[in-house]
Coordinates of C-alpha atoms in Angstrom, one line a residue:
Chain A
X1 CA 0.0 0.0 0.0
X2 CA 0.9 3.7 -0.1
X3 CA 1.8 5.5 3.1
X4 CA 3.0 8.8 4.2
X5 CA 4.0 9.2 7.9
X6 CA 4.6 12.4 9.8
X7 CA 4.3 13.4 13.5
X8 CA 0.8 14.3 14.6
X9 CA 1.8 17.4 16.6
X10 CA 4.9 19.4 17.5
X11 CA 5.5 22.3 19.8
X12 CA 8.2 25.0 19.4
X13 CA 9.1 28.4 20.7
X14 CA 8.9 31.7 18.8
X15 CA 12.2 32.5 17.3
X16 CA 13.5 28.9 17.3
X17 CA 14.0 26.3 14.6
X18 CA 11.8 23.3 14.0
X19 CA 12.2 20.3 11.7
X20 CA 9.1 18.3 10.6
X21 CA 9.9 14.9 9.2
X22 CA 8.0 12.9 6.6
X23 CA 8.7 9.3 5.5
X24 CA 6.9 7.8 2.5
X25 CA 6.2 4.5 0.7
X26 CA 4.5 5.0 -2.6
X27 CA 4.0 3.3 -5.9
X28 CA 6.5 5.4 -7.9
X29 CA 7.8 8.9 -7.1
X30 CA 7.3 12.1 -9.1
X31 CA 8.1 14.6 -6.5
X32 CA 7.3 15.6 -2.9
X33 CA 5.3 18.6 -1.8
X34 CA 4.9 20.5 1.4
X35 CA 1.8 22.5 2.1
X36 CA 0.8 24.7 5.0
X37 CA -2.8 24.7 6.3
X38 CA -4.1 27.2 8.8
X39 CA -7.1 26.0 10.9
X40 CA -10.3 26.3 8.8
X41 CA -8.5 27.3 5.7
X42 CA -7.3 25.6 2.5
X43 CA -3.8 24.1 2.1
X44 CA -1.3 26.4 0.4
X45 CA 1.9 25.4 -1.4
X46 CA 5.2 25.7 0.3
X47 CA 7.8 23.7 -1.5
X48 CA 8.6 21.0 -4.0
X49 CA 11.5 18.5 -4.1
X50 CA 12.2 16.0 -6.9
X51 CA 16.0 15.6 -6.6
X52 CA 17.9 14.7 -3.5
X53 CA 19.1 17.6 -1.4
X54 CA 18.0 20.8 0.2
X55 CA 15.7 23.5 -1.3
X56 CA 15.8 26.8 0.5
X57 CA 13.1 29.4 0.3
X58 CA 13.4 32.2 2.8
X59 CA 12.8 30.9 6.3
X60 CA 11.6 27.6 5.0
X61 CA 13.8 24.8 3.6
X62 CA 12.9 21.3 2.5
X63 CA 15.1 18.3 2.2
X64 CA 14.7 15.1 0.2
X65 CA 16.4 11.7 0.3
X66 CA 14.8 9.4 -2.3
X67 CA 16.8 6.4 -1.3
X68 CA 15.6 6.6 2.3
X69 CA 12.0 7.7 1.4
X70 CA 12.5 10.7 3.6
X71 CA 11.9 14.4 3.6
X72 CA 11.9 17.2 6.2
X73 CA 10.6 20.7 6.3
X74 CA 12.8 23.1 8.3
X75 CA 11.3 26.3 9.6
X76 CA 13.7 29.0 11.0
X77 CA 13.0 32.1 13.1
X78 CA 9.6 30.8 14.0
X79 CA 6.8 33.3 14.2
X80 CA 3.4 33.0 15.8
X81 CA 1.8 33.0 12.4
X82 CA 3.6 29.8 11.6
X83 CA 1.2 28.0 13.9
X84 CA -0.5 25.7 11.4
X85 CA -0.6 22.2 10.1
X86 CA 2.1 21.1 7.6
X87 CA 1.1 18.5 5.1
X88 CA 3.5 16.2 3.2
X89 CA 2.4 14.8 -0.1
X90 CA 4.1 12.6 -2.7
X91 CA 3.1 12.4 -6.3
X92 CA 3.1 8.8 -7.3
X93 CA 3.5 7.0 -10.7
X94 CA -0.1 7.9 -11.7
X95 CA 0.7 11.6 -10.9
X96 CA -1.7 11.5 -8.0
X97 CA -0.8 13.2 -4.7
X98 CA -0.8 10.9 -1.7
X99 CA -1.1 12.9 1.5
X100 CA 0.1 12.5 5.0
X101 CA -2.3 13.3 7.8
X102 CA -0.4 16.5 8.6
X103 CA 1.7 17.8 11.5
X104 CA 0.1 20.4 13.7
X105 CA 2.7 22.9 14.8
X106 CA 2.1 24.9 17.9
X107 CA 4.3 28.0 18.5
X108 CA 4.6 29.2 22.0
X109 CA 5.9 32.7 22.9
Chain B
X1 CA -12.9 35.8 -9.6
X2 CA -9.3 35.0 -8.9
X3 CA -8.3 31.4 -8.4
X4 CA -10.8 28.8 -7.3
X5 CA -14.2 29.3 -5.8
X6 CA -16.4 26.7 -4.1
X7 CA -20.1 26.9 -3.1
X8 CA -21.7 26.5 -0.7
X9 CA -19.3 27.4 2.1
X10 CA -21.1 25.1 4.4
X11 CA -24.2 22.9 4.3
X12 CA -26.2 20.8 6.6
X13 CA -28.0 18.0 4.7
X14 CA -30.5 15.3 5.6
X15 CA -29.4 11.8 4.8
X16 CA -30.8 10.5 1.5
X17 CA -30.8 14.0 -0.1
X18 CA -29.0 14.8 -3.3
X19 CA -26.4 17.5 -3.2
X20 CA -24.0 19.2 -5.7
X21 CA -20.9 21.0 -4.6
X22 CA -19.8 23.6 -7.0
X23 CA -16.2 24.4 -8.0
X24 CA -15.0 27.0 -10.5
X25 CA -11.5 28.1 -11.5
X26 CA -10.4 31.0 -13.6
X27 CA -6.8 30.0 -14.1
X28 CA -7.4 27.9 -17.3
X29 CA -5.9 24.9 -15.6
X30 CA -6.3 21.6 -17.3
X31 CA -6.5 19.3 -14.3
X32 CA -9.0 19.5 -11.4
X33 CA -9.5 17.4 -8.3
X34 CA -11.9 16.8 -5.5
X35 CA -10.6 15.8 -2.0
X36 CA -12.2 15.2 1.3
X37 CA -10.4 16.0 4.5
X38 CA -11.3 14.2 7.8
X39 CA -9.8 14.7 11.2
X40 CA -6.7 12.5 11.6
X41 CA -6.6 11.5 8.0
X42 CA -4.8 13.0 5.0
X43 CA -6.6 14.5 2.1
X44 CA -8.2 11.7 0.1
X45 CA -8.8 12.0 -3.6
X46 CA -12.4 11.4 -4.6
X47 CA -12.4 12.1 -8.3
X48 CA -10.2 13.9 -10.7
X49 CA -10.2 15.3 -14.3
X50 CA -7.0 15.6 -16.3
X51 CA -8.7 17.8 -19.0
X52 CA -12.1 18.9 -19.9
X53 CA -14.3 16.0 -21.0
X54 CA -12.5 13.4 -19.0
X55 CA -12.8 12.2 -15.4
X56 CA -11.3 9.5 -13.3
X57 CA -11.8 7.8 -9.9
X58 CA -9.6 8.5 -7.0
X59 CA -9.1 6.7 -3.7
X60 CA -12.6 7.1 -2.3
X61 CA -15.1 7.5 -5.2
X62 CA -18.1 5.5 -4.0
X63 CA -21.2 7.6 -3.5
X64 CA -19.8 10.5 -5.5
X65 CA -20.0 11.5 -9.2
X66 CA -18.4 14.3 -11.2
X67 CA -18.6 15.9 -14.6
X68 CA -16.2 18.2 -16.6
X69 CA -18.2 19.8 -19.3
X70 CA -15.7 22.7 -19.7
X71 CA -12.3 23.8 -18.4
X72 CA -13.6 26.0 -15.6
X73 CA -16.2 24.0 -13.7
X74 CA -16.0 20.7 -11.9
X75 CA -19.1 19.9 -9.8
X76 CA -19.2 17.1 -7.3
X77 CA -22.6 15.3 -6.7
X78 CA -23.6 13.2 -3.8
X79 CA -26.5 11.2 -5.2
X80 CA -27.9 10.1 -1.8
X81 CA -26.0 11.5 1.1
X82 CA -25.0 9.4 4.1
X83 CA -23.6 10.5 7.5
X84 CA -20.2 9.1 6.6
X85 CA -19.9 11.7 3.9
X86 CA -19.7 14.4 6.6
X87 CA -16.4 16.1 5.9
X88 CA -14.7 19.1 4.5
X89 CA -14.5 19.0 0.7
X90 CA -11.7 20.8 -1.2
X91 CA -11.6 21.4 -4.9
X92 CA -8.1 21.9 -6.4
X93 CA -6.6 22.5 -9.8
X94 CA -3.2 22.4 -11.5
X95 CA -2.0 23.4 -14.9
X96 CA -1.0 19.8 -15.6
X97 CA -0.9 16.6 -13.6
X98 CA 2.8 15.7 -14.2
X99 CA 5.9 16.7 -12.4
X100 CA 6.2 19.9 -10.5
X101 CA 2.8 21.3 -11.3
X102 CA 1.4 22.6 -8.1
X103 CA -2.2 22.0 -7.0
X104 CA -4.1 25.1 -5.9
X105 CA -7.0 24.7 -3.5
X106 CA -10.3 26.3 -3.2
X107 CA -11.6 27.5 0.3
X108 CA -13.5 24.3 0.9
X109 CA -17.1 23.3 1.7
X110 CA -18.0 22.0 5.1
X111 CA -20.7 19.4 4.7
X112 CA -22.7 17.8 7.6
X113 CA -25.0 14.9 6.8
X114 CA -27.5 14.1 9.5

């Protein structure tokens, strides 16, 4: 079967750094996406990785290791507005996105 | 309009009733998708359309139907609603299905079936 695993909830302090992990097993691989979803809102795109390595975009970075079926999202200089759920999704061989259940990130002052 | 709109925003529906959730995009994207999101579960694909005139079944298609008569609209119909269809429904679109093409989401419809 196809499976995306990520922690259910994480807590971090404002100004700190947090790493959200995602492991996956899918039928084929055509890229990994990270989305942010604030409570009651729609998911919004954060990052895309298809090759191994780190992609940096401002305070957010995303890493991929295809051989390990592993990715992480790194958030630096945390702000209160970063309190949200972070969704990991893999595009499989049928070009369909398989989604993890999301990691709820709680930022404390 | 800009992006994707969905209607209604929320709805309470009696079991057994028929309901159509509307989705419209103005980005001229080829591909469109319907997902449901339930607490503790990831987004699950209900139906998709790679281009106008074609549709396909996703992971959880039973009890739902879709049509794609033109590029902009992708309605989702529940023929006879059941309580297990209580969920938040998101419509999404992407320029293409392959590779790095990002999916953009509408604001969602919160549906309660009693």
